[in-house]
Short mmCIF file of C-alpha atoms and ligand atoms in Angstrom, two decimals:
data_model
loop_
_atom_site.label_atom_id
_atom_site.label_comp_id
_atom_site.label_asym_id
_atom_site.label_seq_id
_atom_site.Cartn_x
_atom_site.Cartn_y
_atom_site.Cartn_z
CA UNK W 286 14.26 -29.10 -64.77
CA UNK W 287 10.61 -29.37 -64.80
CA UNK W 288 10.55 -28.17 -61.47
CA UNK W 289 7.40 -25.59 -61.87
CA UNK W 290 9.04 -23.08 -59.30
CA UNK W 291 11.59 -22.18 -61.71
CA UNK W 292 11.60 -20.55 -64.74
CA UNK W 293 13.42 -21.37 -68.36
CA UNK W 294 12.94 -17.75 -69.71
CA UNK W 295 16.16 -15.82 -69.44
CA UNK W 296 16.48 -12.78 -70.93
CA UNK W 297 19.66 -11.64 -71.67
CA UNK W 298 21.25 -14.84 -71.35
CA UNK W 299 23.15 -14.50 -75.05
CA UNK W 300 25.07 -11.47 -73.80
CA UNK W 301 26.73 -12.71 -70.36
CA UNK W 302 29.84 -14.58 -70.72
CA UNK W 303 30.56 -18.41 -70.74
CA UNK W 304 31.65 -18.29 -67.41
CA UNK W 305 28.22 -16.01 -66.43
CA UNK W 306 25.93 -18.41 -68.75
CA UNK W 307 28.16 -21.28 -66.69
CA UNK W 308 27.12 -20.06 -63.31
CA UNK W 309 23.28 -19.65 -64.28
CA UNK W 310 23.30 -22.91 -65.34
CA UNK W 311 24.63 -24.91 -62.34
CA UNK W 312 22.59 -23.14 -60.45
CA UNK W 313 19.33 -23.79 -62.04
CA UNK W 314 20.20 -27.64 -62.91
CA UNK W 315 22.07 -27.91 -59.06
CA UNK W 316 25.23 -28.68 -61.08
CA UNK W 317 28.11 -29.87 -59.04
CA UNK W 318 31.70 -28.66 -59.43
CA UNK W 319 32.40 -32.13 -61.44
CA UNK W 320 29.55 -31.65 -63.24
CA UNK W 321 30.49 -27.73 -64.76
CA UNK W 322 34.09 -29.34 -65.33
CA UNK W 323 32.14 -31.66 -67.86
CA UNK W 324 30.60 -28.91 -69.58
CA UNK W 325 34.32 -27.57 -70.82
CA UNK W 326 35.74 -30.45 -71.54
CA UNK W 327 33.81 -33.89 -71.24
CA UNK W 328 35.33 -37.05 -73.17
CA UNK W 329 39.10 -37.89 -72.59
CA UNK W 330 40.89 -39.70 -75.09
CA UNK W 331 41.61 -42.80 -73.03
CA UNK W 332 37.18 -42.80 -72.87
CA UNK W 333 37.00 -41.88 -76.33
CA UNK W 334 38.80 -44.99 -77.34
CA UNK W 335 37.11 -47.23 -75.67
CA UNK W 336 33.75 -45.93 -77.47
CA UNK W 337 34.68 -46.71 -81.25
CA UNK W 338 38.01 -47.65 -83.30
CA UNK W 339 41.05 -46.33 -84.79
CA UNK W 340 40.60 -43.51 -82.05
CA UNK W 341 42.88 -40.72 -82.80
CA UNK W 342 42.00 -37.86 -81.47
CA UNK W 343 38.70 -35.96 -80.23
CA UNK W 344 36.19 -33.24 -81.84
CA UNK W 345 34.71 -31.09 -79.89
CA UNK W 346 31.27 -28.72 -81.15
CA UNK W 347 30.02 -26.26 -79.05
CA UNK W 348 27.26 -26.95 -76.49
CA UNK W 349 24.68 -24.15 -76.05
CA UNK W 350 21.65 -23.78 -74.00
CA UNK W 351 18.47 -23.62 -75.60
CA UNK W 352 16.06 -21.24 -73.49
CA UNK W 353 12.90 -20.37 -72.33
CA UNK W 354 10.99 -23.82 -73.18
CA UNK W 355 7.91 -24.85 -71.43
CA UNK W 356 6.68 -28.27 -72.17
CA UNK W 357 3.36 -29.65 -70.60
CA UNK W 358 3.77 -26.80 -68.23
CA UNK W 359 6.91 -27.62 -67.09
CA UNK W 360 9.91 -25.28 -67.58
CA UNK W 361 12.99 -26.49 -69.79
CA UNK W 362 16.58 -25.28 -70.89
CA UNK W 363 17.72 -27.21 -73.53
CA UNK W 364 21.60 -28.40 -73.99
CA UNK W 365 21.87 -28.32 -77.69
CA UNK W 366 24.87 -29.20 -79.73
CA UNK W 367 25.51 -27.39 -82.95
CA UNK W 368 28.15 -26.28 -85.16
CA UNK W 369 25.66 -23.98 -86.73
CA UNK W 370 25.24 -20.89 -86.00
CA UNK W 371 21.66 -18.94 -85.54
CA UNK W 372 20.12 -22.26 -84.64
CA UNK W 373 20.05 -21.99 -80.47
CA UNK W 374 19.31 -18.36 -80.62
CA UNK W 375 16.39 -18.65 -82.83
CA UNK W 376 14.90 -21.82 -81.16
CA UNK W 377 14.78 -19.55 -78.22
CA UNK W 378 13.18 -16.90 -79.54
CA UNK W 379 10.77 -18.89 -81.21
CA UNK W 380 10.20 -20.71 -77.24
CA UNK W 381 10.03 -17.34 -76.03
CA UNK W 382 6.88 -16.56 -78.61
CA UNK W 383 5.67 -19.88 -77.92
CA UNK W 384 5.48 -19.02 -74.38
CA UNK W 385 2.35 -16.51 -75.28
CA UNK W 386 0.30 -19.80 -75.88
CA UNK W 387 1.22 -21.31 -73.01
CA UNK W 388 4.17 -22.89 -74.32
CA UNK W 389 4.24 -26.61 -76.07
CA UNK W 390 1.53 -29.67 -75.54
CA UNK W 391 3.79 -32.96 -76.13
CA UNK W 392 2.93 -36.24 -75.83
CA UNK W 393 4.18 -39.98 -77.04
CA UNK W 394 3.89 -43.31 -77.83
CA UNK W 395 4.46 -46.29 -75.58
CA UNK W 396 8.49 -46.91 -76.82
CA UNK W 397 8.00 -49.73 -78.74
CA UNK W 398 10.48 -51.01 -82.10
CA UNK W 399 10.24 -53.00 -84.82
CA UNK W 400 12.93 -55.53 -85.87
CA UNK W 401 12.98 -57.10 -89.14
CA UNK W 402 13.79 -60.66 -90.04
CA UNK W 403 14.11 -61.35 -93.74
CA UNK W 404 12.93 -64.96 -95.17
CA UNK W 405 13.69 -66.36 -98.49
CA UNK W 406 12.94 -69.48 -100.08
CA UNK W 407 9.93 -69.84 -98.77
CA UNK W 408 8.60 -72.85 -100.09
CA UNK W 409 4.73 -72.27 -99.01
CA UNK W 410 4.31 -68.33 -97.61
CA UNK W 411 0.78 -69.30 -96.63
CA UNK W 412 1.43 -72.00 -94.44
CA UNK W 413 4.91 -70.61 -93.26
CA UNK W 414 2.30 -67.68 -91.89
CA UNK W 415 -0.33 -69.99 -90.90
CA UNK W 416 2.69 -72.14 -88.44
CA UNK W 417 4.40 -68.87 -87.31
CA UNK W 418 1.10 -67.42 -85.80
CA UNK W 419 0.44 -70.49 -84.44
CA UNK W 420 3.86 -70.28 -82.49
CA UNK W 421 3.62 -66.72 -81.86
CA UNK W 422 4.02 -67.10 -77.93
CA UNK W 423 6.69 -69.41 -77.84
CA UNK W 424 8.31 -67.16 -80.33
CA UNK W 425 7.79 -63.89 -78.15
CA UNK W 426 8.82 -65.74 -75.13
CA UNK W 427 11.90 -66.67 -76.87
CA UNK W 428 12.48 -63.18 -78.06
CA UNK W 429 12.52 -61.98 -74.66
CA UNK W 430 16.39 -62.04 -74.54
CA UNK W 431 17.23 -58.38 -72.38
CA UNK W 432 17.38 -59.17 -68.53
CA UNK W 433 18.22 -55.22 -68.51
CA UNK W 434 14.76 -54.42 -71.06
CA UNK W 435 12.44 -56.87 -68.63
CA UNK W 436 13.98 -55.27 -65.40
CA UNK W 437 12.30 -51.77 -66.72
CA UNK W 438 9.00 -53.75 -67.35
CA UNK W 439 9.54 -54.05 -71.47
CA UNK W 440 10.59 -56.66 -74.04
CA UNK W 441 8.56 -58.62 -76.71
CA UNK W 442 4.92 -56.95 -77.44
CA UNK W 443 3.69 -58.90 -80.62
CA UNK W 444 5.04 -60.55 -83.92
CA UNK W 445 3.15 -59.69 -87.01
CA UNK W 446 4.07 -60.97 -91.03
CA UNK W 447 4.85 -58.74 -94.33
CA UNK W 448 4.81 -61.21 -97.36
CA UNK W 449 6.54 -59.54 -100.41
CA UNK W 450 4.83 -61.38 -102.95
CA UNK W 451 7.30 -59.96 -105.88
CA UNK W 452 10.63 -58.06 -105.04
CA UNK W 453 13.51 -57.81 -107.56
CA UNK W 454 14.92 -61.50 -106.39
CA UNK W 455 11.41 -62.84 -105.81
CA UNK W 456 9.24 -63.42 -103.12
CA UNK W 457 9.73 -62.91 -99.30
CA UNK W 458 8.14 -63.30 -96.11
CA UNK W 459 9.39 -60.61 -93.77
CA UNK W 460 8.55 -60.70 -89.45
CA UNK W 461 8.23 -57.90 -87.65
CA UNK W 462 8.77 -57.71 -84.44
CA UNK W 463 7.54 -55.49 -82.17
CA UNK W 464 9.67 -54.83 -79.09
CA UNK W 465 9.03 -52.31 -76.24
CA UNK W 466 12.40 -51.27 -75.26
CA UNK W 467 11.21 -48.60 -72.19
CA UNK W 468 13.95 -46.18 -71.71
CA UNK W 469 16.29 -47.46 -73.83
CA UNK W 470 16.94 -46.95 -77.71
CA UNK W 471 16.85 -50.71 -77.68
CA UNK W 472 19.14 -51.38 -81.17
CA UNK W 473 20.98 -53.54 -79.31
CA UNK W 474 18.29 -55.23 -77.36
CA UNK W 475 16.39 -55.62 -80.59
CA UNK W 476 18.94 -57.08 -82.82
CA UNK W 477 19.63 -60.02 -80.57
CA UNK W 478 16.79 -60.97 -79.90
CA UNK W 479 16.01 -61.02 -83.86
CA UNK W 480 18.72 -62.85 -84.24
CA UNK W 481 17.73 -64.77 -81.59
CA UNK W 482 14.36 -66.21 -82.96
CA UNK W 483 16.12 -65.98 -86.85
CA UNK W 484 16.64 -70.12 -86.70
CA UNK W 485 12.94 -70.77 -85.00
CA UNK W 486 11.13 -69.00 -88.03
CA UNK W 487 13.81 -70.62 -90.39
CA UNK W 488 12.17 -73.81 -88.90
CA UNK W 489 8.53 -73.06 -88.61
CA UNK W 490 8.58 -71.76 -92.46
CA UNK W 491 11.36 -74.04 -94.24
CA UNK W 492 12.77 -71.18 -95.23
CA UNK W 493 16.39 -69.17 -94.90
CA UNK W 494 16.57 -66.23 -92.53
CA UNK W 495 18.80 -63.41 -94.37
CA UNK W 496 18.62 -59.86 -92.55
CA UNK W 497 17.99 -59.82 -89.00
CA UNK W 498 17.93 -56.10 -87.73
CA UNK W 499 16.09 -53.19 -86.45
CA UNK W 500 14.05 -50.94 -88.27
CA UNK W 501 14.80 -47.27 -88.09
CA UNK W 502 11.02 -46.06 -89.50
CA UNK W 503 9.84 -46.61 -85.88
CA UNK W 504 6.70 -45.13 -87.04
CA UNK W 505 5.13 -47.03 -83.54
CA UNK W 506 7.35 -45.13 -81.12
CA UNK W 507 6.53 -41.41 -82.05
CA UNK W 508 6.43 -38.29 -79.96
CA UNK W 509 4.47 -34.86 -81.15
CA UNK W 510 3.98 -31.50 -79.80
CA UNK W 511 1.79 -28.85 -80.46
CA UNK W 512 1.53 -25.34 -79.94
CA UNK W 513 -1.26 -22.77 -80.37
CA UNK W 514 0.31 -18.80 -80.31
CA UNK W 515 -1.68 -15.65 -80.66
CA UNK W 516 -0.81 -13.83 -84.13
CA UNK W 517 -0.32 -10.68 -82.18
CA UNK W 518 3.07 -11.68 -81.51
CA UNK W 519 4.53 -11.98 -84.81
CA UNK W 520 3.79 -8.22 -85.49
CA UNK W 521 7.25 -6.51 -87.26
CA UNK W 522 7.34 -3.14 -87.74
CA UNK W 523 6.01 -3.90 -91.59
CA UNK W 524 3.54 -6.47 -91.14
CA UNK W 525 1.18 -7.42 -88.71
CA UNK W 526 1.19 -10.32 -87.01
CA UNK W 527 -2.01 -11.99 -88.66
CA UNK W 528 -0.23 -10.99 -91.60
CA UNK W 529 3.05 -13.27 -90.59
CA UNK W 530 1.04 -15.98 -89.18
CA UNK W 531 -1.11 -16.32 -92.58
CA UNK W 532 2.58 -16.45 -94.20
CA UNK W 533 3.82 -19.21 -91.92
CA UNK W 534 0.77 -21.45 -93.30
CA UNK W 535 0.93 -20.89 -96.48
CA UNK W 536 4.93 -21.70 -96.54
CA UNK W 537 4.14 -24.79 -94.31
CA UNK W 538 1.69 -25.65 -97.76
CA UNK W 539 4.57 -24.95 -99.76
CA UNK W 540 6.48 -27.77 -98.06
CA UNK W 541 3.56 -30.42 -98.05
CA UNK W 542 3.35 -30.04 -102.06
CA UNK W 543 6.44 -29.85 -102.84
CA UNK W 544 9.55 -32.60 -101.56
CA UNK W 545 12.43 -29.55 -102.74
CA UNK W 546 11.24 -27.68 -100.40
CA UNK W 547 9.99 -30.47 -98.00
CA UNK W 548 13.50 -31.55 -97.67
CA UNK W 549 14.86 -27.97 -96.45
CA UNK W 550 11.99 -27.31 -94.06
CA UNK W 551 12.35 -30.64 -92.72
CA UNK W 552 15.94 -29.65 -92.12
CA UNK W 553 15.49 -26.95 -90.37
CA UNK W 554 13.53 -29.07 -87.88
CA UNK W 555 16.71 -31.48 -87.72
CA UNK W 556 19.23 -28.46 -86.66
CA UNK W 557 17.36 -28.37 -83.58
CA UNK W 558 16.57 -32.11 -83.08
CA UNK W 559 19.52 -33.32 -84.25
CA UNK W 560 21.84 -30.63 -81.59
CA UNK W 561 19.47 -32.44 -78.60
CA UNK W 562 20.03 -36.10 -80.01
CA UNK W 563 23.97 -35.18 -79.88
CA UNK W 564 23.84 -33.52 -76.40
CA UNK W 565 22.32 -36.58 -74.88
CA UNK W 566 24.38 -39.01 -76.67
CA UNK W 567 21.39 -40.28 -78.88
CA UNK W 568 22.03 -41.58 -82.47
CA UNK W 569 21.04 -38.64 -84.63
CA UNK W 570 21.76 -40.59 -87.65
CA UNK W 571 18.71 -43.50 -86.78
CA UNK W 572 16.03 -39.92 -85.98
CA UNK W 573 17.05 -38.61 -89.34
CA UNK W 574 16.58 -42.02 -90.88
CA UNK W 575 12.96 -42.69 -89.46
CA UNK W 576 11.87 -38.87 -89.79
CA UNK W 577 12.49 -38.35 -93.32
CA UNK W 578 10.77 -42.10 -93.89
CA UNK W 579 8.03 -41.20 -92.52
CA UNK W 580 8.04 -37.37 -94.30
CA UNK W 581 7.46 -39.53 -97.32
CA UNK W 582 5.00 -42.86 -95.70
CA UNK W 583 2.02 -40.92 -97.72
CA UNK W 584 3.81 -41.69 -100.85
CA UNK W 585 5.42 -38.40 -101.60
CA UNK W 586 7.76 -36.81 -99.23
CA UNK W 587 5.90 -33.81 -97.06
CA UNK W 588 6.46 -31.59 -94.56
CA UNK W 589 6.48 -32.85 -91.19
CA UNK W 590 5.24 -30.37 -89.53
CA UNK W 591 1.21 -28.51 -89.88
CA UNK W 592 1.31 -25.33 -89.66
CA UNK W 593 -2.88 -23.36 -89.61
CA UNK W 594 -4.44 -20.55 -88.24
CA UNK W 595 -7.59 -21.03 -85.64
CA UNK W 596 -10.23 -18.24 -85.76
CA UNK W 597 -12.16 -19.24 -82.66
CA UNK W 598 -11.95 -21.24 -79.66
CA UNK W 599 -14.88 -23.44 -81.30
CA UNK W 600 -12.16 -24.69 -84.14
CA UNK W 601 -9.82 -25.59 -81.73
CA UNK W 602 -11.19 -29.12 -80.49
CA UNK W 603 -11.24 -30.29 -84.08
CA UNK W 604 -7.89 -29.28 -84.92
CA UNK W 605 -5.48 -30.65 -81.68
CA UNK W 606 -5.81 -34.48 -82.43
CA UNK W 607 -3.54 -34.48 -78.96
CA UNK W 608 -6.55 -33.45 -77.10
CA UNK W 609 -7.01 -29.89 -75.81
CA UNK W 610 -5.16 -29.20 -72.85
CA UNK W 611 -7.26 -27.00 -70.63
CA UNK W 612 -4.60 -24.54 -69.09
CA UNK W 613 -3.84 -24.18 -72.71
CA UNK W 614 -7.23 -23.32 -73.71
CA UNK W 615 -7.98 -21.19 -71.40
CA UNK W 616 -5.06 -18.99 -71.41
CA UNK W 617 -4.76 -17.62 -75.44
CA UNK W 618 -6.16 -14.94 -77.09
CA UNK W 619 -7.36 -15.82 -80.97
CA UNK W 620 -6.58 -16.11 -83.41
CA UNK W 621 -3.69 -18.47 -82.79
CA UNK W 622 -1.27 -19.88 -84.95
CA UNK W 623 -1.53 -23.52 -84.69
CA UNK W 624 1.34 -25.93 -84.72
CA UNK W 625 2.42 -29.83 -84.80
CA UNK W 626 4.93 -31.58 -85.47
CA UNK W 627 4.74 -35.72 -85.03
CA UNK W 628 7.52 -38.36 -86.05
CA UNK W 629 9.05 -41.56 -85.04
CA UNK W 630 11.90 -40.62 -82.26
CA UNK W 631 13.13 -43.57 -81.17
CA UNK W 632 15.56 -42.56 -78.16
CA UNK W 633 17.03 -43.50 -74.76
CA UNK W 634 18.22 -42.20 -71.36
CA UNK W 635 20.44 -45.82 -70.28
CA UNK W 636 22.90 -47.58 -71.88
CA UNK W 637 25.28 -46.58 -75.31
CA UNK W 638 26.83 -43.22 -75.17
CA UNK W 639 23.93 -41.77 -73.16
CA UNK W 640 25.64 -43.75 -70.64
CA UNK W 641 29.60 -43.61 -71.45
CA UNK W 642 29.65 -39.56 -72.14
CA UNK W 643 30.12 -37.78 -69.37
CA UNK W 644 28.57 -34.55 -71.40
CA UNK W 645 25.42 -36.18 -71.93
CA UNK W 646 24.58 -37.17 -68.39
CA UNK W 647 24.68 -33.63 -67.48
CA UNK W 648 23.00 -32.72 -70.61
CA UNK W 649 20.21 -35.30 -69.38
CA UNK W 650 20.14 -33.50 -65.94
CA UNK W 651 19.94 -30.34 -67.31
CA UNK W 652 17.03 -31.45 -69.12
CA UNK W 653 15.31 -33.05 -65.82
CA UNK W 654 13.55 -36.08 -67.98
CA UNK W 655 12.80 -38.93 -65.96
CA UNK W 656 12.35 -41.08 -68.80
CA UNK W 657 13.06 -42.09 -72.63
CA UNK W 658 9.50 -40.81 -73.17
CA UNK W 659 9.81 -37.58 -71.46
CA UNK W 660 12.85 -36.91 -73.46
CA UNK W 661 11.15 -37.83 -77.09
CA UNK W 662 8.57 -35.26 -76.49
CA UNK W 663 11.04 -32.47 -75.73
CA UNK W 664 13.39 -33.24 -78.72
CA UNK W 665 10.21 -32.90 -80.24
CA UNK W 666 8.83 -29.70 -79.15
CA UNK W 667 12.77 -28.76 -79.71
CA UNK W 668 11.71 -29.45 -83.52
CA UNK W 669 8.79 -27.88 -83.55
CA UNK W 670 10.18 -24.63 -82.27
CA UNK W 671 13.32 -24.99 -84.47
CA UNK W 672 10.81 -25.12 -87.35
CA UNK W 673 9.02 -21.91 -86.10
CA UNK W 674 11.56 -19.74 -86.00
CA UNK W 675 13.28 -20.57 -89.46
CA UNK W 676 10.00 -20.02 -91.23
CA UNK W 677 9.26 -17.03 -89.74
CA UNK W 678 12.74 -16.04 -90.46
CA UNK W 679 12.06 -16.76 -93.78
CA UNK W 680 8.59 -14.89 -94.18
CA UNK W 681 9.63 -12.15 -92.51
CA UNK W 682 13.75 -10.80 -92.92
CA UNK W 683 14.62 -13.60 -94.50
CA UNK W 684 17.65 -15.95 -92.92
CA UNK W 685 20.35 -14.47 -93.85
CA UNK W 686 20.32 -11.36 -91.69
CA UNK W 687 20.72 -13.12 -88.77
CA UNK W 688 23.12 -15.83 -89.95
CA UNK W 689 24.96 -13.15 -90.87
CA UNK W 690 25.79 -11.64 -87.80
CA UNK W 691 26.87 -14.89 -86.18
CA UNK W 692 28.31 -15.75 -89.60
CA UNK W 693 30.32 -12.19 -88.88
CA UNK W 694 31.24 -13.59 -85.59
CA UNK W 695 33.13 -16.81 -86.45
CA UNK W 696 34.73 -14.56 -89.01
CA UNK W 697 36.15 -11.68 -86.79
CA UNK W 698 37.11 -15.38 -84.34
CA UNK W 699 39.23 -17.13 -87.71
CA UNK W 700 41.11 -13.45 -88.16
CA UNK W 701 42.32 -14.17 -84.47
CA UNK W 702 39.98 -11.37 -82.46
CA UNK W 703 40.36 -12.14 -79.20
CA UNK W 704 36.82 -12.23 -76.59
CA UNK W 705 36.97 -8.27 -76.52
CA UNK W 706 37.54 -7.59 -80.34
CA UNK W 707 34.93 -9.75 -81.47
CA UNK W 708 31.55 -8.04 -81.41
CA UNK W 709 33.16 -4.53 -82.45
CA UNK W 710 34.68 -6.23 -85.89
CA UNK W 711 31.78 -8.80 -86.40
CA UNK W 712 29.59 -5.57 -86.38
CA UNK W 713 31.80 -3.51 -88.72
CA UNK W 714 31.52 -6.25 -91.17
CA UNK W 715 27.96 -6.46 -91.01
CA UNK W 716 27.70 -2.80 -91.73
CA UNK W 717 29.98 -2.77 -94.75
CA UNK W 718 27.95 -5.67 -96.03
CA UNK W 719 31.27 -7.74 -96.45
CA UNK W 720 31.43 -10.38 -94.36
CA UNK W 721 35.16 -11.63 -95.35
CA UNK W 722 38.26 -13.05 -93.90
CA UNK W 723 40.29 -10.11 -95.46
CA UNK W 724 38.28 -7.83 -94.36
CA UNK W 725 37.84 -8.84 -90.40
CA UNK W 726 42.25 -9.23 -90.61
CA UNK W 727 42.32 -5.32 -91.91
CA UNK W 728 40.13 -4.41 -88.97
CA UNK W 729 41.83 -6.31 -86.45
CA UNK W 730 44.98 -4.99 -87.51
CA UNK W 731 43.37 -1.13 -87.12
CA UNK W 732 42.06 -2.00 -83.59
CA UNK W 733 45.46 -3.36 -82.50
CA UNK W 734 47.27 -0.35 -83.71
CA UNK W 735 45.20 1.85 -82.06
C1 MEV S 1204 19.06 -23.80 -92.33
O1 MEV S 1204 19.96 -24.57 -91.58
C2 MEV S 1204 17.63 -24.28 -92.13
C3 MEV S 1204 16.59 -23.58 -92.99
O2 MEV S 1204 16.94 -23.68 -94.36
C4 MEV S 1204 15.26 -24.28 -92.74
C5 MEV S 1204 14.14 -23.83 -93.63
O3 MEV S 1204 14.39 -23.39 -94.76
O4 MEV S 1204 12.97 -23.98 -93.19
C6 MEV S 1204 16.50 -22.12 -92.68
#
């Protein structure tokens, strides 16, 4: 919870039970008995169906705890929600590495949007520009429709104009404007008050106002992290851990030449951001939207993350465009593996389902972030760490010895193990090599005979 006293790193955590893990839990996030209740089973249907339509029913995906994170200094679990397995345990690990640098360096953007209005028809795009700069305060003042925005000190920040001189239906003159929305997401906030000033720039250009909305490339509300390790830590018993560091790098090139790969790296950075956006109530869908956007804003979609490896503490001021931190500096041994990750994360901590789930106000508690901000720049770190530990996954085992186990898991669970049959049959299977439905039923059978 931030709270420096206390400490995210907890070994062992993966092998107590729920109610153990539970129990660790309230106590370090001062969870009340309501609030533990929540973490077993938070929405109820009559909630549920006030949030969206045709409500049937409920789905339910497990919420872990992502450990050991230290962020700015400050100490972190993580509620993460994931129907993937591999992905909570390896952001952990790759936390608990981090922690040998001094953890992650994060930092943001002030929270501002960008909504779009679309005009067509123009019948003079010079002077509709020339009259809608010249209105540009009355037009921000107008804009400033969210009582709720204003109350946390943001709203309207500037208007600035995209012609489209040629499109495939001919020219357009699009607005953008740029909206600080604090600790909220701000769709909602933006979208009216595009809609808003839609008839005023219909007015001031002679034209015909089509699309008024939001733009999910919020490429002016980012958050990035960075994180310097020493390569001792990656040693495996085969390689050392220069060796697995040098290996990171050049598969982090891999993914900023080529968009196949771009695409499944960048992925990999989703399973963790996307399992924090969910937890909170965030909309993972929007992240996703303006991340892989702005993979691609050099023209070719890229990695998002840099991965390089610092020699000396002389390289190190050139490389962390975040600024050096000095407890940061001070405390590693080089050469250190060198990480960012920056994107647009455009998210909230008031109103939509960050509000109306009862799972993500704990999950927000849990986290201890006092702010929209503060939030961004963990999801982010989140990502950077998810990124970490796939790619050194990958350069070292491979993936698939881990998923497997887990994979081996939910497969002794579908046979119909119970909590005490699980980890002898999902380890059977992983020793035969056959990780199979069939299989995990024959072995379950042999166990309840005997
Ligand atoms: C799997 O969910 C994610 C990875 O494919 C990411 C990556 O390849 O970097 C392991």
């Amino acid at each position: 919870m931030g709270d420096s006293q206390k400490s995210s790193r907890l070994s062992g955590f993966y092998q107590k039970t729920v109610t153990e893990r539970v129990a660790i839990l309230a106590d370090w996030a001062c969870l009340d008995t309501a609030e533990i209740d929540v973490l077993a089973d938070s929405l109820g249907v009559a909630q549920a169906d006030k949030m969206i339509e045709n409500v049937v029913g409920r789905y339910a995906l497990p919420l872990g705890i992502g450990a050991n994170f230290l962020v700015n200094g400050d100490e972190h679990l993580i509620p993460m929600v994931v129907e993937e397995p591999s992905v909570v345990a390896a952001v952990s690990n790759a936390a608990r590495l981090a922690r040998s640098g001094g953890g992650f360096f994060a930092g943001s953007t002030e929270p501002v949007m960008i909504g779009q209005i679309q005009l067509l028809d123009v019948p003079d795009l010079a002077a509709a520009q020339t009259a809608i700069l010249a209105a540009k305060e009355v037009l921000l003042a107008a804009a400033d429709t969210s009582r709720t925005i204003a109350r946390l000190g943001g709203g309207p920040r500037d208007l600035t104009l995209h012609p489209l001189a040629e499109t495939l239906t001919g020219p357009m003159l699009i607005v953008h404007l740029h909206f600080d929305c604090r600790d909220a997401m701000g769709a909602n906030a933006v979208n009216t008050a595009v809609e808003t000033i839609a008839p005023q720039l219909e007015r001031l250009s002679g034209g015909r106002a089509l699309l008024r909305i939001l733009s999910n490339l919020t490429d002016e509300r980012r958050a990035w992290a960075e994180t310097a390790i020493p390569v001792s830590v990656f040693a495996t018993g085969e390689q050392s851990g220069h060796e697995v560091a040098q290996a990171i790098v050049e598969a982090n090139a891999f993914a900023m030449a080529d968009p196949y790969r771009a695409a499944t790296h960048n992925k990999g950075i989703f399973n963790g951001i996307d399992a924090v956006l969910l937890a909170t109530g965030n909309d993972w869908r929007a992240v996703a939207a303006g991340g892989h956007a702005y993979a691609a804003r050099s023209g070719r979609y890229q990695s998002l993350t840099e991965w390089r490896l610092i020699a000396r503490a002389e390289d190190w001021q050139q490389t962390s465009r975040a600024g050096t931190p000095s407890w940061l500096a001070e405390a590693v041994a080089y050469p250190l593996l060198y990480g960012r990750l920056e994107m647009p994360l455009s998210v909230g901590i008031v109103g939509g389902a960050t509000r109306s789930h009862p799972a993500a106000q704990v999950a927000l508690k849990i986290l201890g972030v006092q702010s929209a901000r503060h939030l961004a720049e963990l999801i982010v770190a989140v990502g950077l760490a998810q990124n970490l530990a796939a790619v050194r996954a990958l350069v070292t085992d491979g993936i698939q010895r881990g998923h497997m186990r887990l994979h081996a898991r939910q497969i002794a669970v579908s046979a119909g193990a119970n909590d005490a049959q699980v980890d002898a049959i999902a380890a059977q299977l992983v020793r035969e090599g056959a990780i199979r439905l069939e299989r995990a039923q024959e072995l379950l059978t042999e166990i309840q005979k005997s």
